[in-house]
C-alpha cells in the first residue's frame, strides 16, 4: 500500500452489533489519496475484537487492529493518544468510534480538500445526524451553522456539543500538539477539549454544513445511555458542568485573556447546558426563553415531559432504548 495521507482511527469496546457498519462506511470512502484504517479494541468480551480482526484479514493492506490482554481505559490509557496515533502514518487523522458510522462516501475527500487548500486550518468538521441505535431511525440532526464557514471560537465556547466526534478531521501534527497542551490533562469531555483547542489554535476550524456521519443514541454500552439511567445522574452532570467551566478558564489562560468576554458568555452557556442536562424546563424557560425556543422539537418535548409528565417521559425513554 502507498503511504497513506489519512489515518482513520476507530476506538471500540463491546460494539460487535455496530462495528461492521463503521468499518464498511470507512471502506466505502471514495478518495484520490490512500488512507489507512486503525482500530483499537479495548479488551471486548462480546466478539468485537474477533470481528475487527476478521476485517483485518480481509483487508490486510488497509486495516490494522490493535488488541490488548486487559482493558486500557480503566488504567487511564486513551485509545487514540496511546495506541493509534503512535502507529499512524497519515498526515491527517479522522475519528469515528465503533458504534458510529459515516453516511457520505465523499466525506474524507471533501474534508481533505478543505484542509489542503488552507494550511493554517487545524481541523475540519461537518453536520451529522443522530439515529436511534435499536432501529437506525433518524432522531435529530446536529447543524452548528446553516452554511459552510470558518468556525468562530466564541460560538464553540457557548455550546457543549458543537460537532459529533465522528466528524473530526484534523492535521496529525496539531493532534499531537493537543496531547502536549495544557488542555489535554483537564477532566472535561475529550471532544469538548479537542473542539476548543482546535478552534483557538493557528487558523482554527472549518465547518461543512453537510450531514456526513451518524451518531447512535442509546447504543448498548454507550455513555449517553449509561448516564441517562444512572442513579447518580444529577451528581454526574453537575460535575461535568464544573469541568466545562474549568476548561473555559483554561482556554482564557491559553489565549492570554484575549477572549475573556467570550469565556464569560461561554460560562453562561455551560449554565444553560447544566439546566438542560438536569431537564429543568422551568429554569430554562425563566432564564433563557429565546434559546429554549431554538432547541429541536424532540429536545423540547423531552424537557417538557420530564417537567410535567414524568411517568410518560420514562415510558417514551424506555421505548427509544428498547433493544
CSV table of C-alpha atoms in Angstrom, one decimal, residues 9 80-81 85-86 91 93 121-123 170-185 193-194 196-198 200-202 254:
chain,number,residue,atom,x,y,z
A,9,UNK,CA,-8.9,6.0,13.9
A,80,UNK,CA,-6.1,7.3,20.1
A,81,UNK,CA,-3.4,9.0,22.1
A,85,UNK,CA,-1.5,7.9,16.9
A,86,UNK,CA,1.9,6.3,17.7
A,91,UNK,CA,-0.7,13.5,7.5
A,93,UNK,CA,-6.4,11.9,11.3
A,121,UNK,CA,-6.5,25.3,9.5
A,122,UNK,CA,-6.2,22.8,12.3
A,123,UNK,CA,-9.3,20.8,11.7
A,170,UNK,CA,-7.5,17.2,11.7
A,171,UNK,CA,-3.8,17.6,11.0
A,172,UNK,CA,-1.9,14.9,12.7
A,173,UNK,CA,0.7,17.4,13.9
A,174,UNK,CA,-2.0,19.5,15.5
A,175,UNK,CA,-3.5,16.4,17.2
A,176,UNK,CA,-0.1,15.6,18.7
A,177,UNK,CA,0.3,19.2,19.8
A,178,UNK,CA,-3.1,19.0,21.6
A,179,UNK,CA,-1.9,15.9,23.5
A,180,UNK,CA,1.0,18.1,24.8
A,181,UNK,CA,-1.2,21.1,25.5
A,182,UNK,CA,-2.4,22.3,28.9
A,183,UNK,CA,-6.0,21.5,27.9
A,184,UNK,CA,-5.4,17.7,27.5
A,185,UNK,CA,-5.0,16.8,31.2
A,193,UNK,CA,-11.4,19.9,24.7
A,194,UNK,CA,-10.5,19.0,21.2
A,196,UNK,CA,-11.9,24.4,21.9
A,197,UNK,CA,-8.2,23.6,21.3
A,198,UNK,CA,-8.5,23.4,17.5
A,200,UNK,CA,-8.3,28.5,19.4
A,201,UNK,CA,-5.1,27.4,17.7
A,202,UNK,CA,-3.5,28.8,14.5
A,254,UNK,CA,-4.3,29.6,26.8
